CSV table of C-alpha atoms in Angstrom, one decimal:
chain,number,residue,atom,x,y,z
A,19,MET,CA,-61.4,-19.8,37.3
A,20,GLU,CA,-60.8,-20.5,41.0
A,21,ASP,CA,-59.5,-17.0,41.6
A,22,MET,CA,-62.2,-15.3,39.8
A,23,PHE,CA,-65.1,-17.0,42.1
A,24,ALA,CA,-62.8,-16.2,45.1
A,25,ASN,CA,-62.8,-12.5,44.2
A,26,LEU,CA,-66.7,-12.1,44.3
A,27,PRO,CA,-68.0,-10.1,47.0
A,28,GLU,CA,-69.2,-12.9,49.7
A,29,GLU,CA,-72.5,-11.1,50.1
A,30,LEU,CA,-73.2,-11.4,46.5
A,31,VAL,CA,-72.4,-15.0,46.3
A,32,SER,CA,-74.6,-15.8,49.1
A,33,ASP,CA,-77.3,-13.9,47.5
A,34,ILE,CA,-76.9,-15.9,44.6
A,35,LEU,CA,-76.7,-19.0,46.1
A,36,ARG,CA,-79.7,-18.8,48.2
A,37,ARG,CA,-82.0,-18.5,45.3
A,38,LEU,CA,-80.6,-21.8,43.7
A,39,SER,CA,-82.2,-25.3,44.1
A,40,ILE,CA,-80.8,-27.5,46.8
A,41,ARG,CA,-79.5,-29.6,44.2
A,42,SER,CA,-77.8,-26.6,42.5
A,43,VAL,CA,-76.4,-25.6,46.1
A,44,MET,CA,-74.8,-28.9,46.6
A,45,THR,CA,-73.3,-28.9,43.4
A,46,CYS,CA,-71.8,-25.5,43.8
A,47,LYS,CA,-70.2,-26.8,47.0
A,48,CYS,CA,-67.7,-28.2,44.5
A,49,VAL,CA,-66.9,-25.1,42.5
A,50,CYS,CA,-64.0,-23.8,44.8
A,51,ARG,CA,-63.1,-23.9,48.3
A,52,SER,CA,-64.5,-20.3,49.2
A,53,TRP,CA,-68.1,-21.4,48.2
A,54,ARG,CA,-67.7,-24.7,50.1
A,55,ARG,CA,-66.8,-22.8,53.3
A,56,LEU,CA,-69.5,-20.5,52.7
A,57,ILE,CA,-72.4,-23.1,52.1
A,58,LYS,CA,-71.3,-25.5,55.1
A,59,GLY,CA,-71.2,-22.1,57.4
A,60,ASP,CA,-73.8,-21.7,60.4
A,61,GLU,CA,-74.7,-18.3,58.7
A,62,PHE,CA,-75.9,-19.4,55.3
A,63,ALA,CA,-77.3,-22.7,56.6
A,64,SER,CA,-79.8,-20.8,58.8
A,65,SER,CA,-80.6,-18.3,55.9
A,66,TYR,CA,-81.0,-20.8,53.1
A,67,THR,CA,-84.7,-22.2,52.4
A,68,SER,CA,-85.7,-24.9,49.6
A,69,LYS,CA,-88.8,-25.8,48.0
A,70,PRO,CA,-90.7,-28.4,49.7
A,71,GLY,CA,-90.2,-32.0,48.7
A,72,LEU,CA,-91.1,-35.5,50.0
A,73,SER,CA,-89.5,-38.0,52.4
A,74,PHE,CA,-90.3,-41.6,52.8
A,75,VAL,CA,-89.3,-44.8,54.6
A,76,HIS,CA,-89.5,-48.1,52.3
A,77,ARG,CA,-91.5,-51.1,53.1
A,78,ASP,CA,-88.6,-52.6,54.7
A,79,GLY,CA,-88.4,-50.1,57.3
A,80,ARG,CA,-84.4,-49.7,56.9
A,81,GLU,CA,-84.4,-47.3,53.7
A,82,TYR,CA,-85.3,-43.9,53.3
A,83,THR,CA,-85.6,-41.5,50.6
A,84,VAL,CA,-85.6,-37.4,50.1
A,85,PHE,CA,-87.1,-36.1,47.0
A,86,ASP,CA,-86.5,-32.3,46.1
A,87,GLY,CA,-89.0,-29.6,45.0
A,88,ALA,CA,-89.1,-31.3,41.6
A,89,PHE,CA,-90.0,-34.9,43.2
A,90,LYS,CA,-86.9,-36.0,42.2
A,91,PRO,CA,-84.7,-38.4,44.4
A,92,LEU,CA,-81.8,-36.5,46.2
A,93,PHE,CA,-80.5,-39.5,48.7
A,94,ARG,CA,-81.4,-42.9,49.8
A,95,PHE,CA,-79.9,-43.8,53.0
A,96,ASN,CA,-80.4,-46.0,56.0
A,97,PHE,CA,-79.5,-46.3,59.8
A,98,PRO,CA,-77.4,-49.0,61.5
A,99,SER,CA,-80.2,-51.0,62.2
A,100,TRP,CA,-84.2,-50.6,62.4
A,101,ASN,CA,-87.4,-52.3,62.4
A,102,LEU,CA,-90.9,-52.1,60.3
A,103,HIS,CA,-93.7,-49.6,60.6
A,104,VAL,CA,-91.5,-46.4,60.9
A,105,VAL,CA,-93.1,-43.0,61.3
A,106,ILE,CA,-91.4,-39.8,60.5
A,107,ALA,CA,-91.8,-36.2,61.0
A,108,SER,CA,-89.9,-33.5,59.5
A,109,VAL,CA,-89.1,-29.7,60.5
A,110,ASN,CA,-86.5,-27.3,59.1
A,111,GLY,CA,-85.3,-30.1,57.3
A,112,LEU,CA,-84.1,-32.2,60.1
A,113,LEU,CA,-86.3,-35.5,60.3
A,114,THR,CA,-87.0,-37.6,63.2
A,115,VAL,CA,-88.1,-41.5,62.9
A,116,TRP,CA,-89.5,-43.5,65.5
A,117,ASP,CA,-90.7,-47.1,65.6
A,118,PRO,CA,-94.0,-47.6,67.4
A,119,ASP,CA,-93.5,-51.4,67.7
A,120,LYS,CA,-90.8,-51.4,70.2
A,121,TYR,CA,-91.4,-51.2,73.8
A,122,ALA,CA,-88.6,-49.0,74.7
A,123,ILE,CA,-89.2,-45.9,72.6
A,124,GLU,CA,-85.9,-45.4,70.3
A,125,MET,CA,-85.7,-42.3,68.0
A,126,PHE,CA,-83.3,-41.0,65.4
A,127,VAL,CA,-83.0,-37.6,64.5
A,128,CYS,CA,-81.2,-36.8,61.2
A,129,ASN,CA,-80.5,-34.5,58.3
A,130,PRO,CA,-79.8,-36.0,55.1
A,131,ILE,CA,-78.3,-33.0,53.4
A,132,THR,CA,-75.5,-32.9,55.8
A,133,ARG,CA,-75.3,-36.9,56.3
A,134,GLU,CA,-75.8,-36.7,59.9
A,135,TYR,CA,-77.7,-38.5,62.4
A,136,ALA,CA,-78.1,-38.9,66.2
A,137,THR,CA,-79.4,-41.6,68.4
A,138,LEU,CA,-81.9,-40.2,71.2
A,139,PRO,CA,-81.9,-41.7,74.8
A,140,PRO,CA,-84.4,-44.4,74.8
A,141,LEU,CA,-87.5,-43.9,76.7
A,142,MET,CA,-89.3,-46.7,78.3
A,143,GLY,CA,-92.9,-47.2,78.0
A,144,THR,CA,-95.3,-47.0,74.8
A,145,CYS,CA,-95.6,-43.8,72.8
A,146,PHE,CA,-99.1,-43.8,71.4
A,147,PHE,CA,-98.3,-40.7,69.2
A,148,PHE,CA,-95.5,-38.1,68.7
A,149,GLY,CA,-94.5,-34.6,67.5
A,150,PHE,CA,-91.6,-32.6,66.3
A,151,GLY,CA,-91.2,-28.8,66.7
A,152,VAL,CA,-89.3,-25.6,67.1
A,153,SER,CA,-90.0,-22.7,69.1
A,154,LYS,CA,-89.5,-19.3,67.2
A,155,LEU,CA,-88.4,-17.6,70.3
A,156,SER,CA,-85.7,-19.8,71.7
A,157,GLY,CA,-84.7,-21.6,68.8
A,158,LEU,CA,-84.7,-24.8,70.6
A,159,TYR,CA,-86.2,-28.1,68.9
A,160,LYS,CA,-88.4,-30.2,71.1
A,161,ILE,CA,-90.0,-34.0,70.4
A,162,LEU,CA,-93.1,-34.6,72.3
A,163,CYS,CA,-94.2,-38.3,73.0
A,164,GLY,CA,-97.4,-39.1,74.7
A,165,ASP,CA,-99.3,-42.4,75.7
A,166,GLN,CA,-103.0,-43.4,75.2
A,167,TYR,CA,-104.0,-41.9,78.6
A,168,GLY,CA,-102.6,-38.1,77.8
A,169,SER,CA,-99.4,-38.2,79.6
A,170,CYS,CA,-96.5,-37.1,77.7
A,171,HIS,CA,-92.7,-36.7,77.7
A,172,VAL,CA,-90.5,-34.2,76.2
A,173,TYR,CA,-86.7,-34.1,74.9
A,174,THR,CA,-85.2,-30.9,73.9
A,175,LEU,CA,-82.4,-30.2,71.3
A,176,GLY,CA,-80.6,-26.6,71.7
A,177,ARG,CA,-77.2,-24.9,71.6
A,178,GLY,CA,-75.1,-25.1,74.2
A,179,ARG,CA,-77.3,-27.9,76.2
A,180,SER,CA,-75.6,-31.4,77.0
A,181,GLY,CA,-76.9,-34.3,79.1
A,182,ARG,CA,-80.1,-33.9,77.9
A,183,GLU,CA,-83.1,-36.8,79.3
A,184,TRP,CA,-86.8,-37.3,78.6
A,185,ARG,CA,-88.8,-35.3,81.2
A,186,SER,CA,-92.3,-35.7,81.8
A,187,THR,CA,-94.6,-32.7,81.2
A,188,ALA,CA,-96.1,-30.5,84.0
A,189,SER,CA,-99.6,-31.3,83.0
A,190,THR,CA,-101.5,-33.9,81.3
A,191,ALA,CA,-103.1,-33.3,77.8
A,192,PRO,CA,-106.7,-32.6,77.7
A,193,GLY,CA,-108.3,-35.5,76.3
A,194,VAL,CA,-107.2,-38.9,75.2
A,195,PRO,CA,-105.9,-39.4,71.8
A,196,THR,CA,-108.2,-40.6,69.0
A,197,LEU,CA,-105.5,-42.2,66.8
A,198,GLY,CA,-102.7,-44.7,67.7
A,199,ARG,CA,-99.2,-44.4,66.1
A,200,ASP,CA,-100.0,-40.7,64.8
A,201,CYS,CA,-97.5,-38.0,64.3
A,202,ALA,CA,-98.7,-34.5,65.5
A,203,LYS,CA,-98.7,-31.6,63.3
A,204,PHE,CA,-96.7,-28.6,63.9
A,205,LEU,CA,-98.0,-24.9,63.0
A,206,ASN,CA,-97.6,-21.6,64.6
A,207,GLY,CA,-94.8,-22.9,67.5
A,208,ASN,CA,-97.7,-25.8,68.3
A,209,LEU,CA,-98.1,-29.3,67.9
A,210,HIS,CA,-101.7,-30.3,67.3
A,211,TRP,CA,-103.5,-33.9,67.5
A,212,LEU,CA,-106.9,-35.2,68.0
A,213,VAL,CA,-108.2,-36.4,71.2
A,214,SER,CA,-111.6,-37.1,72.8
A,215,ASP,CA,-112.9,-35.9,76.3
A,216,ILE,CA,-114.5,-37.5,79.0
A,217,GLU,CA,-118.0,-36.8,77.1
A,218,LYS,CA,-116.6,-38.3,74.0
A,219,ASN,CA,-116.4,-34.8,72.3
A,220,ASP,CA,-114.0,-34.6,69.6
A,221,LEU,CA,-111.4,-31.9,70.0
A,222,VAL,CA,-108.0,-30.9,68.7
A,223,CYS,CA,-105.3,-30.8,71.5
A,224,SER,CA,-102.5,-28.0,71.2
A,225,PHE,CA,-99.0,-28.1,73.0
A,226,ASP,CA,-96.8,-24.9,72.8
A,227,ILE,CA,-93.2,-25.6,71.8
A,228,GLU,CA,-92.2,-22.8,74.0
A,229,THR,CA,-94.2,-22.7,77.1
A,230,GLU,CA,-94.8,-26.4,77.3
A,231,LEU,CA,-98.6,-25.9,78.2
A,232,PHE,CA,-101.6,-27.6,76.6
A,233,THR,CA,-104.9,-26.1,75.4
A,234,SER,CA,-107.8,-27.3,73.3
A,235,PHE,CA,-110.4,-26.3,70.9
A,236,SER,CA,-113.4,-28.1,69.2
A,237,SER,CA,-113.4,-29.9,66.2
A,238,PRO,CA,-115.9,-28.9,63.1
A,239,HIS,CA,-119.5,-28.7,64.3
A,240,ASP,CA,-120.4,-31.1,61.1
A,241,TYR,CA,-117.5,-33.2,61.7
A,242,GLY,CA,-118.5,-36.8,63.3
A,243,GLY,CA,-115.3,-38.6,63.8
A,244,ASN,CA,-114.4,-41.8,62.4
A,245,PRO,CA,-113.8,-44.9,64.2
A,246,TYR,CA,-111.7,-46.5,61.3
A,247,GLY,CA,-108.9,-44.0,61.8
A,248,ASN,CA,-109.4,-41.9,58.5
A,249,ASN,CA,-109.8,-38.8,60.2
A,250,HIS,CA,-106.2,-36.9,60.3
A,251,LEU,CA,-105.1,-33.3,60.8
A,252,TYR,CA,-102.8,-31.4,58.3
A,253,ILE,CA,-101.2,-28.4,57.5
A,254,LEU,CA,-102.1,-26.9,54.4
A,255,GLU,CA,-101.4,-23.7,52.7
A,256,GLY,CA,-100.5,-22.5,56.4
A,257,GLN,CA,-103.5,-23.6,57.9
A,258,LEU,CA,-104.8,-26.2,60.2
A,259,CYS,CA,-107.0,-28.5,58.2
A,260,LEU,CA,-109.0,-31.6,59.4
A,261,CYS,CA,-109.5,-34.3,56.8
A,262,ASP,CA,-112.0,-37.3,56.9
A,263,ILE,CA,-113.2,-40.3,54.4
A,264,LEU,CA,-117.0,-40.9,54.3
A,265,ASN,CA,-117.7,-43.8,52.7
A,266,SER,CA,-114.2,-45.1,52.0
A,267,ASN,CA,-114.5,-43.1,49.1
A,268,HIS,CA,-115.3,-39.5,49.7
A,269,VAL,CA,-112.9,-37.1,50.8
A,270,VAL,CA,-114.0,-34.1,53.4
A,271,ILE,CA,-111.6,-31.5,54.4
A,272,TRP,CA,-112.4,-28.8,56.6
A,273,LYS,CA,-110.1,-25.8,57.4
A,274,MET,CA,-109.7,-23.4,60.2
A,275,ASN,CA,-109.6,-19.7,58.8
A,276,ASN,CA,-108.6,-18.1,62.0
A,277,TYR,CA,-106.0,-20.3,63.7
A,278,GLY,CA,-107.2,-20.8,67.4
A,279,ASP,CA,-110.9,-19.7,66.5
A,280,GLU,CA,-113.0,-23.0,67.0
A,281,ASN,CA,-115.8,-21.1,65.4
A,282,SER,CA,-113.8,-20.5,62.2
A,283,TRP,CA,-113.8,-23.8,60.6
A,284,ILE,CA,-115.3,-24.2,57.0
A,285,LYS,CA,-115.7,-27.0,54.8
A,286,GLU,CA,-113.1,-26.4,52.3
A,287,TYR,CA,-112.8,-28.9,49.8
A,288,THR,CA,-114.9,-32.4,48.9
A,289,PHE,CA,-114.0,-34.8,46.2
A,290,PRO,CA,-114.4,-38.3,45.5
A,291,LEU,CA,-111.4,-40.8,46.1
A,292,HIS,CA,-111.4,-42.8,42.8
A,293,VAL,CA,-109.4,-46.0,44.2
A,294,SER,CA,-110.6,-49.9,43.5
A,295,PRO,CA,-110.8,-51.5,46.7
A,296,THR,CA,-109.4,-55.1,47.2
A,297,TYR,CA,-111.7,-58.2,48.0
A,298,PHE,CA,-110.4,-58.0,51.7
A,299,ASP,CA,-111.4,-54.3,52.1
A,300,PHE,CA,-115.1,-55.1,50.7
A,301,TYR,CA,-115.3,-58.3,52.9
A,302,HIS,CA,-113.7,-56.9,56.0
A,303,GLY,CA,-115.0,-53.1,55.6
A,304,ILE,CA,-111.6,-51.7,55.7
A,305,ALA,CA,-111.6,-47.9,54.8
A,306,TYR,CA,-108.7,-46.4,53.1
A,307,LYS,CA,-106.3,-44.1,55.2
A,308,PHE,CA,-105.5,-40.9,53.5
A,309,LYS,CA,-102.7,-38.8,53.8
A,310,VAL,CA,-102.4,-35.3,52.4
A,311,LEU,CA,-98.5,-34.7,51.1
A,312,ALA,CA,-98.6,-31.4,49.1
A,313,ASN,CA,-101.0,-28.9,47.6
A,314,ASP,CA,-99.5,-26.4,45.0
A,315,GLY,CA,-102.7,-26.5,43.0
A,316,HIS,CA,-103.1,-30.2,43.1
A,317,TRP,CA,-103.5,-32.9,46.2
A,318,LEU,CA,-100.9,-35.0,46.4
A,319,PHE,CA,-101.9,-38.0,48.7
A,320,ALA,CA,-101.5,-41.6,49.6
A,321,THR,CA,-103.9,-43.9,50.3
A,322,ASP,CA,-103.3,-47.5,52.4
A,323,GLY,CA,-105.7,-50.2,52.4
A,324,SER,CA,-104.4,-53.7,53.8
A,325,PHE,CA,-105.6,-56.9,55.3
A,326,VAL,CA,-102.7,-59.2,56.8
A,327,PHE,CA,-100.3,-59.9,54.1
A,328,VAL,CA,-102.1,-58.0,51.1
A,329,ALA,CA,-101.3,-54.5,51.2
A,330,LEU,CA,-102.2,-51.6,48.8
A,331,LYS,CA,-100.1,-48.7,49.1
A,332,ARG,CA,-100.3,-46.1,46.1
A,333,LEU,CA,-99.5,-42.5,45.7
A,334,PHE,CA,-102.7,-40.3,43.9
A,335,ILE,CA,-102.7,-36.8,42.4
A,336,ASN,CA,-106.1,-34.6,42.4
A,337,SER,CA,-106.8,-31.2,41.4
A,338,LYS,CA,-108.2,-29.1,44.2
A,339,ASN,CA,-109.3,-26.5,41.5
A,340,THR,CA,-111.0,-28.4,39.2
A,341,GLU,CA,-113.4,-31.5,39.0
A,342,ALA,CA,-110.5,-33.7,37.5
A,343,ASN,CA,-110.5,-37.3,38.6
A,344,THR,CA,-108.3,-38.9,40.9
A,345,LYS,CA,-105.5,-40.5,39.1
A,346,PRO,CA,-102.2,-42.3,40.1
A,347,LEU,CA,-99.3,-40.2,40.0
A,348,THR,CA,-97.4,-41.6,37.1
A,349,SER,CA,-94.7,-38.6,37.1
A,350,CYS,CA,-93.4,-40.1,40.5
A,351,SER,CA,-93.4,-43.7,39.4
A,352,SER,CA,-90.0,-44.1,41.2
A,353,ILE,CA,-91.7,-43.5,44.3
A,354,ILE,CA,-94.4,-46.4,43.7
A,355,ALA,CA,-91.8,-48.8,42.2
A,356,SER,CA,-89.7,-48.6,45.6
A,357,ASP,CA,-92.3,-49.8,47.9
A,358,PHE,CA,-93.9,-46.5,48.5
A,359,THR,CA,-95.6,-46.9,52.3
A,360,SER,CA,-97.9,-44.0,54.1
A,361,ASN,CA,-95.2,-43.0,56.1
A,362,VAL,CA,-94.4,-39.8,54.2
A,363,ALA,CA,-93.7,-36.5,55.4
A,364,ILE,CA,-93.3,-33.1,53.6
A,365,TYR,CA,-89.5,-32.4,53.5
A,366,SER,CA,-88.0,-29.0,53.1
A,367,PRO,CA,-84.3,-29.8,52.4
A,368,SER,CA,-81.8,-27.7,54.8
A,369,LEU,CA,-78.2,-27.2,55.6
A,370,ILE,CA,-78.5,-27.1,59.3
A,371,SER,CA,-75.7,-29.3,60.8
A,372,LEU,CA,-77.0,-31.3,63.9
A,373,ARG,CA,-73.8,-30.3,65.8
A,374,THR,CA,-74.9,-26.7,65.3
A,375,ILE,CA,-78.3,-27.3,67.3
A,376,GLY,CA,-76.2,-29.0,70.1
A,377,LEU,CA,-76.8,-32.6,69.5
A,378,ARG,CA,-74.3,-35.2,70.7
A,379,ASN,CA,-72.6,-38.4,69.3
A,380,VAL,CA,-73.5,-37.2,65.9
A,381,ARG,CA,-72.6,-39.8,63.2
A,382,SER,CA,-72.5,-40.3,59.3
A,383,LEU,CA,-75.6,-41.7,57.3
A,384,SER,CA,-74.9,-44.6,55.1
A,385,PHE,CA,-76.0,-43.8,51.8
A,386,ASN,CA,-77.2,-46.1,49.0
């Protein structure tokens, strides 16, 4: 049987494997030596793409789970040590995780599929927000950290590079970030986050991963901002979107039709958020934080309403094509049962090795 598989042309085998789900590809690694060697090769890893799934951190802040495109768990893993309140971002199947509560900023980069992780050098100071992206021109991965005053630092990953350190950007971001502990959204080779200028105008700040230059453009003209932090940027259907919650229970989503054209914002979706606030939410006026996770015909999103020791963290689904009511997503009950938190990212499984992109001191993840 192994000889039969081994005699197939490698181009044919590669073409077949690229059409499979990540779960099937991982199984195919066990078929024969030649398939395993092909799947672990850099050429196949760089050409393989998988249907996006989810990645999230559990409430204990030490365990992570990644799901495939069918929202079925692939792996559950952890790092040697970690604290609570971890924020995560994902690009090309690589995950970055960051603990915003530590004074010395420490980050991990990992690929759960290859079971690899690496610890980045610590960055002294405070990180108000961060982002993770890759340049289409150079292929370099970069991590951006910014403080509450607009100053930013960059860490670069890439082939053939060694001895990298954090370095300051040549200029300062045009505006003060409006949301703390936020993750900038990556689109068209740029990272995006919300800022406010000296005249208190709401802007979208953009950072070019390749040139490391900052630009900004206006938010929608009928967008008034939200002092409770429910306004967030998202990448939906390959376009930049701005989401807000009005009166704690009504979702509004604007979409930028033409990327970079601040006059092309349109109000694309509005729908009610049918959740039941707790007593503390009513008494203290706490609004729900809303996070869009996927949009293949439906909105998949998380809410997080909390007060001191009382927390309400749930996953919901809402049809964007009909007027269907928002309801809990029971098909992913395993997520909810596993102390689901709002620290969730869209995750597209990848076979890219951390060693291939030039990371040093790569170690093996601990799987549960």
